[in-house]
């Protein structure tokens, strides 16, 4: 089976329609001819959300108190019907909204927060929706020993698109304005790389005191935050590092459905098969940078959406027209503006025009690759690792053989060269981050290196917990996979004719709870 995705269909971007401004995908047609390999690992069909009456206690952090993530029970569930769309609503960038818009947004949020906590439209219940899907409140239909998990897999983007869609409809209904569109945090462009001012007013319903005051404006957001401010770069260099990271994640690491969306997740399979490029980084590190360390409870999936700013931060891009029915027929249950539970399928949300909204256009400088190779003679004294598994307690360097070299342009357009890193996280309720570099020869790798071509990407685990499994709540181990695109990066490094590459894995957080099971190169076709 094949994916058929046009440049026009890809314009429903992470924050707005950016493809039309820089037709990268026209230059690299891999998306248009990408042979979908998902069916080859077919197990037992699409993942479905059970009836809310089947929701049980989520495995939340110990300091979360008596947190119940289950929605109000209901058996009167209806199937989603696409709305009649006459005019598209336009979601504006949060940093540039005017006073009239802000008054509407504040009023809508105030009314949502004033609803009884038992009302499925309330802010509390909207946050609970996210918690239930992320921390084991649901088991998979037909598989009571397996969590239903929308992160670290191909459901990440469609779930969050649907989540924001119903959140937006509820806000519009509360102020009797069906044209109201929620703002988005335009953090992939320079003007939006600081927390939008609308979330910093202590008297606003958009404000939350647990946000990290050290990262308030005029602080430039670090999209690859390492949980420390000791290695901060000056603002111009931080902006450059952010733009480089955006290019790496949105272009280099997005050549193909599994690289961008995440790995297939089918009914009867274990959760967390592997996230897509933007879920690992940019989402994880940036979310942690928003919340103060003294309130670690909000540095988890279970509680992240209890901060109003997170709704504007969530990416909502979903690629168009993949043909794998296990993806298209996966479903979720949300409550609409009438407190009616609605079952919506992924196929219902792949086109934002049919949902009735779009994003305000803008220019994204990150689409012009800002990187340059860091050509240096080898100075590394770190011995090469030749056998795996290996605990990632310090820098690991290993040589990885390339099954193919000196590939033609046609071969590159048909198959993406992919670095595959099999990861075991011993405690999934802890934050983990490590960076990956290719052919870098430094023993001490600093944040400044992330603007160089050798930087390939990062792995991040946002703390979460499991309820269903052979060991119940004590089952904290998680096996997953990080996949990074290499085709363009190897071109940048002039390594097309090399037999292999040297991979450096740099631990940043969670050094004692990460095991690298294997490192290899595959070709996605």
Coordinates of C-alpha atoms in Angstrom, one line a residue:
X1 CA 0.0 0.0 0.0
X2 CA 1.1 3.6 -0.6
X3 CA 0.7 6.9 1.0
X4 CA -0.6 9.6 -1.3
X5 CA 0.1 13.0 0.2
X6 CA 0.2 16.2 -1.9
X7 CA 2.0 19.4 -1.0
X8 CA -1.3 21.2 -0.6
X9 CA -2.5 18.6 1.9
X10 CA 0.6 19.1 4.0
X11 CA -0.2 22.7 4.6
X12 CA -2.1 22.0 7.8
X13 CA 1.2 22.5 9.7
X14 CA 2.3 22.1 13.2
X15 CA 1.4 25.7 13.9
X16 CA 0.3 27.0 10.5
X17 CA 0.5 26.5 6.7
X18 CA 4.3 26.8 6.1
X19 CA 4.8 24.3 3.3
X20 CA 3.4 26.7 0.6
X21 CA 6.1 29.3 1.6
X22 CA 9.0 26.8 1.1
X23 CA 8.1 23.8 -1.1
X24 CA 10.7 21.5 0.5
X25 CA 8.5 18.4 -0.1
X26 CA 8.4 19.2 -3.8
X27 CA 12.2 18.9 -3.8
X28 CA 12.2 15.7 -1.9
X29 CA 9.3 13.7 -3.2
X30 CA 9.7 10.8 -0.7
X31 CA 6.3 11.5 0.9
X32 CA 4.5 11.2 -2.4
X33 CA 5.9 7.8 -3.2
X34 CA 6.5 6.4 0.3
X35 CA 5.7 2.7 0.3
X36 CA 3.9 2.1 3.5
X37 CA 5.4 -0.7 5.6
X38 CA 3.0 -0.5 8.4
X39 CA 0.8 -3.4 7.2
X40 CA 3.7 -5.8 7.4
X41 CA 3.6 -5.7 11.2
X42 CA -0.2 -6.0 11.4
X43 CA -1.5 -7.5 14.6
X44 CA -5.2 -7.2 15.2
X45 CA -6.7 -4.0 14.0
X46 CA -7.1 -0.4 15.1
X47 CA -6.9 0.7 18.8
X48 CA -10.4 1.8 20.1
X49 CA -11.3 3.7 23.2
X50 CA -13.6 1.8 25.5
X51 CA -16.8 3.2 26.9
X52 CA -16.1 5.7 29.7
X53 CA -17.8 3.3 32.1
X54 CA -14.7 1.1 31.7
X55 CA -12.3 3.9 32.9
X56 CA -10.4 3.0 36.1
X57 CA -7.9 4.7 38.3
X58 CA -5.0 6.2 36.5
X59 CA -1.5 5.6 37.8
X60 CA -0.7 9.2 38.7
X61 CA 2.3 10.5 40.6
X62 CA 2.3 10.0 44.4
X63 CA 2.1 13.7 45.1
X64 CA -0.9 14.2 42.8
X65 CA -3.3 13.6 45.7
X66 CA -6.8 12.1 45.1
X67 CA -6.7 12.7 41.3
X68 CA -9.5 11.0 39.4
X69 CA -8.9 11.2 35.6
X70 CA -12.0 9.4 34.5
X71 CA -14.7 11.4 32.7
X72 CA -18.4 11.3 33.8
X73 CA -19.8 8.0 32.9
X74 CA -22.1 7.8 29.9
X75 CA -23.4 5.1 27.6
X76 CA -25.1 7.5 25.1
X77 CA -22.1 7.8 22.8
X78 CA -22.7 9.1 19.2
X79 CA -20.4 9.0 16.2
X80 CA -18.8 12.2 15.1
X81 CA -20.3 14.0 12.1
X82 CA -18.2 16.5 10.2
X83 CA -19.6 20.0 10.6
X84 CA -21.0 22.1 7.8
X85 CA -18.3 24.6 7.0
X86 CA -19.1 27.9 5.3
X87 CA -16.1 29.9 6.4
X88 CA -12.9 28.7 8.0
X89 CA -12.0 29.8 11.5
X90 CA -8.4 31.1 11.7
X91 CA -6.3 30.3 14.7
X92 CA -4.1 33.3 15.5
X93 CA -0.5 33.2 16.9
X94 CA -0.8 33.9 20.7
X95 CA 2.0 36.5 20.7
X96 CA 0.1 38.8 18.3
X97 CA -3.6 38.7 19.4
X98 CA -5.3 42.1 19.9
X99 CA -7.3 43.3 23.0
X100 CA -10.7 42.4 21.5
X101 CA -9.6 38.8 20.9
X102 CA -7.9 38.6 24.3
X103 CA -11.1 39.7 26.0
X104 CA -13.1 36.9 24.3
X105 CA -10.5 34.3 25.2
X106 CA -10.3 35.4 28.8
X107 CA -14.1 35.3 29.1
X108 CA -14.4 31.9 27.5
X109 CA -11.7 30.5 29.8
X110 CA -13.3 32.1 32.9
X111 CA -16.6 30.5 32.0
X112 CA -15.0 27.1 31.4
X113 CA -13.2 27.2 34.8
X114 CA -16.5 28.3 36.5
X115 CA -18.3 25.2 35.4
X116 CA -18.9 22.5 38.1
X117 CA -16.0 20.0 38.1
X118 CA -18.5 17.3 37.3
X119 CA -19.4 19.0 34.0
X120 CA -17.5 17.2 31.1
X121 CA -17.1 20.7 29.5
X122 CA -15.2 22.1 32.6
X123 CA -11.6 22.9 32.6
X124 CA -11.0 20.1 35.2
X125 CA -12.7 17.5 33.0
X126 CA -10.9 18.7 29.9
X127 CA -7.6 18.1 31.6
X128 CA -8.9 14.7 32.8
X129 CA -9.4 13.6 29.2
X130 CA -5.7 13.9 28.6
X131 CA -4.8 12.2 31.8
X132 CA -7.1 9.2 31.2
X133 CA -5.5 8.5 27.8
X134 CA -1.9 8.9 29.0
X135 CA -1.6 7.2 32.4
X136 CA -3.4 3.9 32.2
X137 CA -7.0 4.8 33.1
X138 CA -8.1 2.8 30.0
X139 CA -7.1 -0.6 28.9
X140 CA -7.3 -1.6 25.3
X141 CA -10.6 -3.0 24.2
X142 CA -10.2 -6.8 24.3
X143 CA -6.8 -6.6 25.9
X144 CA -7.3 -5.9 29.7
X145 CA -3.6 -6.3 30.4
X146 CA -2.5 -3.6 28.0
X147 CA -2.7 0.2 28.5
X148 CA -4.3 2.4 26.0
X149 CA -1.6 5.0 25.4
X150 CA -1.8 7.8 22.8
X151 CA 1.8 9.0 23.2
X152 CA 5.0 7.5 21.7
X153 CA 3.2 6.2 18.7
X154 CA 1.3 7.2 15.5
X155 CA -1.8 8.3 17.6
X156 CA 0.0 11.3 19.1
X157 CA -0.9 13.8 16.4
X158 CA -4.5 12.8 15.7
X159 CA -5.4 12.5 19.4
X160 CA -4.2 16.0 20.2
X161 CA -5.8 17.5 17.1
X162 CA -9.2 16.1 18.2
X163 CA -8.6 17.1 21.8
X164 CA -8.0 20.8 20.8
X165 CA -10.9 20.7 18.3
X166 CA -13.5 19.9 21.0
X167 CA -11.8 22.2 23.5
X168 CA -12.2 25.0 21.0
X169 CA -15.9 24.2 20.3
X170 CA -16.7 24.3 24.0
X171 CA -15.0 27.7 24.5
X172 CA -16.9 29.1 21.5
X173 CA -20.2 27.8 22.8
X174 CA -19.7 29.3 26.2
X175 CA -19.3 32.8 24.7
X176 CA -22.0 32.1 22.0
X177 CA -19.4 32.7 19.3
X178 CA -19.1 29.7 16.9
X179 CA -16.4 31.6 14.9
X180 CA -14.1 31.7 17.9
X181 CA -10.7 30.0 17.3
X182 CA -8.1 29.2 20.0
X183 CA -4.7 30.7 19.7
X184 CA -1.5 28.8 19.0
X185 CA 1.9 29.3 20.4
X186 CA 4.1 30.1 17.4
X187 CA 7.2 28.8 19.0
X188 CA 8.8 27.7 15.7
X189 CA 9.3 31.3 14.5
X190 CA 11.5 34.0 16.1
X191 CA 8.7 36.4 17.3
X192 CA 7.1 33.5 19.2
X193 CA 10.1 32.0 20.9
X194 CA 9.1 33.6 24.2
X195 CA 6.1 32.7 26.3
X196 CA 3.2 34.8 25.0
X197 CA 2.4 37.7 27.2
X198 CA -1.2 36.8 27.5
X199 CA -0.3 33.9 29.8
X200 CA 1.8 36.0 32.2
X201 CA -0.9 38.2 33.8
X202 CA -1.5 37.0 37.4
X203 CA -5.1 38.3 37.2
X204 CA -6.0 36.4 34.0
X205 CA -7.7 33.0 33.8
X206 CA -4.9 32.0 31.5
X207 CA -2.3 32.3 34.3
X208 CA -1.0 29.5 36.5
X209 CA 1.5 30.2 39.3
X210 CA 3.3 26.9 39.0
X211 CA 4.9 28.0 35.7
X212 CA 8.6 28.5 36.0
X213 CA 9.2 32.2 36.6
X214 CA 12.7 31.9 35.3
X215 CA 11.3 31.1 31.9
X216 CA 8.9 34.0 31.7
X217 CA 9.4 36.8 29.0
X218 CA 11.8 38.1 27.9
X219 CA 13.5 34.7 28.3
X220 CA 13.9 32.9 25.0
X221 CA 12.4 29.4 25.1
X222 CA 14.9 26.6 24.7
X223 CA 13.2 24.0 22.5
X224 CA 15.8 21.4 23.6
X225 CA 15.8 22.2 27.3
X226 CA 18.1 20.0 29.4
X227 CA 16.5 20.8 32.8
X228 CA 19.2 23.2 33.6
X229 CA 19.8 26.9 32.8
X230 CA 23.6 26.7 33.5
X231 CA 24.4 26.1 29.8
X232 CA 22.1 28.8 28.4
X233 CA 23.2 30.6 25.3
X234 CA 22.9 34.3 24.5
X235 CA 19.5 35.1 22.9
X236 CA 20.8 35.3 19.3
X237 CA 22.6 31.9 19.7
X238 CA 19.5 30.3 21.4
X239 CA 17.3 31.5 18.5
X240 CA 19.8 30.0 16.0
X241 CA 19.8 26.7 18.0
X242 CA 16.0 26.6 18.0
X243 CA 15.8 27.2 14.3
X244 CA 18.4 24.5 13.7
X245 CA 16.5 22.1 15.9
X246 CA 13.2 22.9 14.1
X247 CA 14.8 22.2 10.7
X248 CA 16.3 18.9 12.0
X249 CA 13.0 17.7 13.4
X250 CA 10.6 19.1 10.8
X251 CA 12.6 18.3 7.7
X252 CA 15.6 15.9 8.2
X253 CA 13.7 13.7 10.7
X254 CA 10.3 13.8 9.0
X255 CA 11.0 12.0 5.7
X256 CA 8.4 9.4 5.9
X257 CA 5.3 8.5 8.0
X258 CA 6.9 6.6 10.8
X259 CA 9.7 9.2 11.3
X260 CA 7.1 12.0 11.6
X261 CA 4.0 10.4 13.0
X262 CA 5.6 7.7 15.2
X263 CA 5.5 4.0 15.1
X264 CA 2.4 1.8 14.4
X265 CA 0.3 1.0 17.4
X266 CA -2.3 -1.6 16.9
X267 CA -4.8 -3.4 19.1
X268 CA -3.1 -6.1 21.1
X269 CA 0.4 -4.6 20.9
X270 CA 2.3 -3.0 23.7
X271 CA 2.2 0.8 24.1
X272 CA 5.1 3.1 23.4
X273 CA 6.5 1.6 20.2
X274 CA 8.2 4.9 19.4
X275 CA 7.3 8.5 18.9
X276 CA 7.6 10.8 16.0
X277 CA 10.2 13.6 15.5
X278 CA 8.3 16.4 17.2
X279 CA 6.9 14.4 20.1
X280 CA 10.3 13.5 21.5
X281 CA 11.8 16.9 20.7
X282 CA 10.3 19.6 20.6
X283 CA 7.4 18.8 22.9
X284 CA 9.0 17.1 25.9
X285 CA 11.9 19.4 26.8
X286 CA 9.9 22.6 26.1
X287 CA 7.0 21.4 28.3
X288 CA 9.4 20.8 31.2
X289 CA 10.8 24.3 30.7
X290 CA 7.4 25.8 31.4
X291 CA 6.9 24.3 34.8
X292 CA 8.8 25.1 37.9
X293 CA 10.9 22.3 39.4
X294 CA 9.3 22.8 42.8
X295 CA 6.0 21.5 41.2
X296 CA 7.1 18.3 39.5
X297 CA 3.6 17.0 39.4
X298 CA 2.9 19.1 36.4
X299 CA 6.0 17.7 34.6
X300 CA 4.0 14.6 33.7
X301 CA 1.5 13.6 31.0
X302 CA -1.2 13.1 33.7
X303 CA -1.3 16.8 34.7
X304 CA 0.3 18.8 31.9
X305 CA -3.0 20.0 30.4
X306 CA -4.0 21.6 33.7
X307 CA -1.9 24.6 32.6
X308 CA -3.9 26.8 30.1
X309 CA -0.7 27.6 28.2
X310 CA -0.2 23.9 27.3
X311 CA -3.3 24.0 25.0
X312 CA -1.7 26.7 22.9
X313 CA 1.6 24.8 22.9
X314 CA 0.3 21.4 21.7
X315 CA 1.2 20.5 18.1
X316 CA -1.7 19.5 16.0
X317 CA -0.3 18.5 12.6
X318 CA -1.6 15.3 11.0
X319 CA -0.5 14.2 7.6
X320 CA -3.1 13.6 5.0
X321 CA -4.6 10.5 3.4
X322 CA -2.4 7.6 4.8
X323 CA -4.2 4.4 3.7
X324 CA -3.5 2.1 6.6
X325 CA -7.0 1.4 8.1
X326 CA -5.5 0.6 11.5
X327 CA -4.5 4.2 11.7
X328 CA -7.5 5.7 10.1
X329 CA -10.0 3.7 12.1
X330 CA -8.4 4.2 15.5
X331 CA -10.9 6.1 17.7
X332 CA -11.2 8.4 20.8
X333 CA -14.1 9.6 22.9
X334 CA -14.5 13.3 23.7
X335 CA -17.3 15.5 25.0
X336 CA -18.6 18.2 22.8
X337 CA -20.1 21.7 23.6
X338 CA -23.4 20.0 24.5
X339 CA -21.7 17.6 27.0
X340 CA -22.5 14.8 24.5
X341 CA -19.8 12.0 24.4
X342 CA -18.7 11.7 20.8
X343 CA -16.6 8.9 19.2
X344 CA -14.3 10.4 16.6
X345 CA -11.9 8.4 14.3
X346 CA -8.6 9.4 13.0
X347 CA -10.1 9.5 9.4
X348 CA -12.4 12.2 10.6
X349 CA -9.7 14.6 11.6
X350 CA -7.0 14.3 8.8
X351 CA -8.2 17.5 7.0
X352 CA -8.6 20.6 9.1
X353 CA -10.5 22.4 6.4
X354 CA -13.3 19.8 6.8
X355 CA -13.2 20.4 10.5
X356 CA -13.6 24.1 9.8
X357 CA -10.4 25.8 10.8
X358 CA -7.0 26.8 9.6
X359 CA -3.9 28.7 11.0
X360 CA -2.8 32.2 10.3
X361 CA 0.0 32.2 7.9
X362 CA 3.5 33.4 8.7
X363 CA 7.1 33.0 7.6
X364 CA 9.3 30.3 9.1
X365 CA 13.0 30.9 8.7
X366 CA 13.9 27.4 10.0
X367 CA 12.9 26.0 6.6
X368 CA 16.2 27.3 5.2
X369 CA 18.8 24.9 6.6
X370 CA 21.1 27.0 8.9
X371 CA 23.6 24.2 9.6
X372 CA 27.2 23.8 8.7
X373 CA 29.4 20.8 9.2
X374 CA 31.8 21.1 12.1
X375 CA 34.9 19.9 10.2
X376 CA 37.5 19.1 12.8
X377 CA 40.3 16.6 13.3
X378 CA 39.5 13.8 15.7
X379 CA 40.4 14.7 19.3
X380 CA 38.2 12.2 21.1
X381 CA 39.7 9.9 23.6
X382 CA 36.4 8.1 24.4
X383 CA 36.8 4.4 23.5
X384 CA 34.4 3.0 21.0
X385 CA 31.6 0.7 22.2
X386 CA 31.3 -2.5 20.2
X387 CA 28.8 -4.6 22.2
X388 CA 25.2 -3.9 23.3
X389 CA 23.2 -3.6 25.5
X390 CA 25.0 -0.8 27.3
X391 CA 23.8 1.4 30.2
X392 CA 23.9 5.1 29.1
X393 CA 25.7 6.5 32.2
X394 CA 28.2 8.5 30.2
X395 CA 29.0 9.4 26.6
X396 CA 28.8 6.4 24.3
X397 CA 30.5 6.4 20.9
X398 CA 30.0 3.5 18.5
X399 CA 30.7 2.8 14.9
X400 CA 27.6 1.8 12.9
X401 CA 27.9 0.0 9.5
X402 CA 25.9 1.5 6.6
X403 CA 24.4 -1.4 4.5
X404 CA 24.4 0.9 1.5
X405 CA 26.7 3.8 0.5
X406 CA 27.2 6.1 -2.5
X407 CA 23.4 6.0 -3.1
X408 CA 22.0 7.8 -6.2
X409 CA 19.5 10.6 -6.0
X410 CA 16.8 8.2 -7.1
X411 CA 17.6 5.7 -4.3
X412 CA 17.6 8.5 -1.8
X413 CA 14.2 9.7 -2.9
X414 CA 12.7 6.2 -2.6
X415 CA 14.4 5.2 0.7
X416 CA 15.3 7.2 3.7
X417 CA 18.4 6.1 5.6
X418 CA 17.4 5.8 9.2
X419 CA 19.3 5.5 12.4
X420 CA 17.5 3.1 14.7
X421 CA 18.3 3.1 18.4
X422 CA 16.5 0.6 20.6
X423 CA 16.0 2.0 24.1
X424 CA 15.0 0.5 27.5
X425 CA 13.9 3.0 30.1
X426 CA 14.0 1.3 33.5
X427 CA 11.7 3.9 35.1
X428 CA 9.1 5.4 32.8
X429 CA 7.9 7.7 35.6
X430 CA 11.2 9.6 35.4
X431 CA 12.4 12.2 32.9
X432 CA 15.0 10.9 30.4
X433 CA 16.8 12.8 27.7
X434 CA 19.8 12.0 25.6
X435 CA 21.2 13.7 22.4
X436 CA 22.5 12.0 19.3
X437 CA 25.4 13.2 17.1
X438 CA 26.9 11.7 13.9
X439 CA 30.7 11.8 13.2
X440 CA 31.3 14.2 16.1
X441 CA 34.8 13.9 17.6
X442 CA 34.3 15.9 20.8
X443 CA 34.5 14.3 24.2
X444 CA 32.6 17.2 25.8
X445 CA 29.6 18.1 23.7
X446 CA 27.9 21.4 24.6
X447 CA 24.6 23.0 23.6
X448 CA 26.5 25.1 21.1
X449 CA 27.1 21.9 19.1
X450 CA 23.4 21.7 18.4
X451 CA 23.7 24.3 15.7
X452 CA 26.2 22.1 13.8
X453 CA 25.4 19.5 11.2
X454 CA 26.5 16.6 13.4
X455 CA 23.5 17.0 15.7
X456 CA 21.0 14.3 14.6
X457 CA 18.2 14.6 17.2
X458 CA 17.3 13.6 20.8
X459 CA 15.3 11.1 22.8
X460 CA 13.0 12.3 25.6
X461 CA 10.7 10.4 28.0
X462 CA 8.1 12.6 29.7
X463 CA 7.3 10.9 33.0
X464 CA 4.2 8.7 32.9
X465 CA 3.1 5.5 34.6
X466 CA 1.3 2.2 33.6
X467 CA -1.7 0.6 35.2
X468 CA -2.3 -2.5 33.0
X469 CA 0.5 -5.0 32.6
X470 CA 1.9 -8.1 34.1
X471 CA 3.2 -6.2 37.1
X472 CA 0.5 -3.6 37.3
X473 CA 1.6 -0.3 38.8
X474 CA 5.1 -1.7 39.5
X475 CA 5.8 -2.2 35.8
X476 CA 7.9 0.8 35.2
X477 CA 10.1 -0.6 32.4
X478 CA 9.5 0.6 28.9
X479 CA 11.1 -0.6 25.7
X480 CA 10.8 1.8 22.8
X481 CA 12.7 3.0 19.7
X482 CA 14.2 6.3 18.5
X483 CA 14.4 6.7 14.7
X484 CA 16.3 9.5 13.1
X485 CA 16.6 10.4 9.4
X486 CA 20.2 10.3 8.1
X487 CA 20.0 10.9 4.4
X488 CA 20.3 14.7 4.4
X489 CA 22.6 14.8 7.4
X490 CA 25.1 12.4 5.8
X491 CA 25.1 14.6 2.7
X492 CA 25.8 17.7 4.8
X493 CA 28.8 15.9 6.4
X494 CA 30.1 14.7 3.1
X495 CA 29.9 11.1 4.3
X496 CA 28.0 9.6 1.3
X497 CA 30.8 7.3 0.4
X498 CA 31.7 6.2 3.9
X499 CA 31.2 2.6 5.0
X500 CA 29.8 3.6 8.3
X501 CA 29.2 6.5 10.7
X502 CA 30.3 7.2 14.3
X503 CA 27.3 7.7 16.6
X504 CA 27.7 9.6 19.9
X505 CA 25.0 9.2 22.5
X506 CA 25.1 12.0 25.1
X507 CA 23.1 11.5 28.3
X508 CA 21.4 14.7 29.7
X509 CA 18.9 13.4 32.2
X510 CA 18.1 10.0 33.7
X511 CA 21.6 8.6 33.3
X512 CA 21.1 5.7 35.7
X513 CA 17.8 4.4 34.1
X514 CA 18.6 4.2 30.4
X515 CA 19.9 1.1 28.6
X516 CA 20.9 1.2 24.9
X517 CA 19.9 -2.2 23.5
X518 CA 21.1 -1.7 20.0
X519 CA 22.1 0.8 17.3
X520 CA 21.8 0.1 13.6
X521 CA 20.9 1.6 10.3
X522 CA 17.9 0.7 8.2
X523 CA 16.3 2.0 5.0
X524 CA 12.6 3.0 5.2
X525 CA 10.8 2.1 1.9

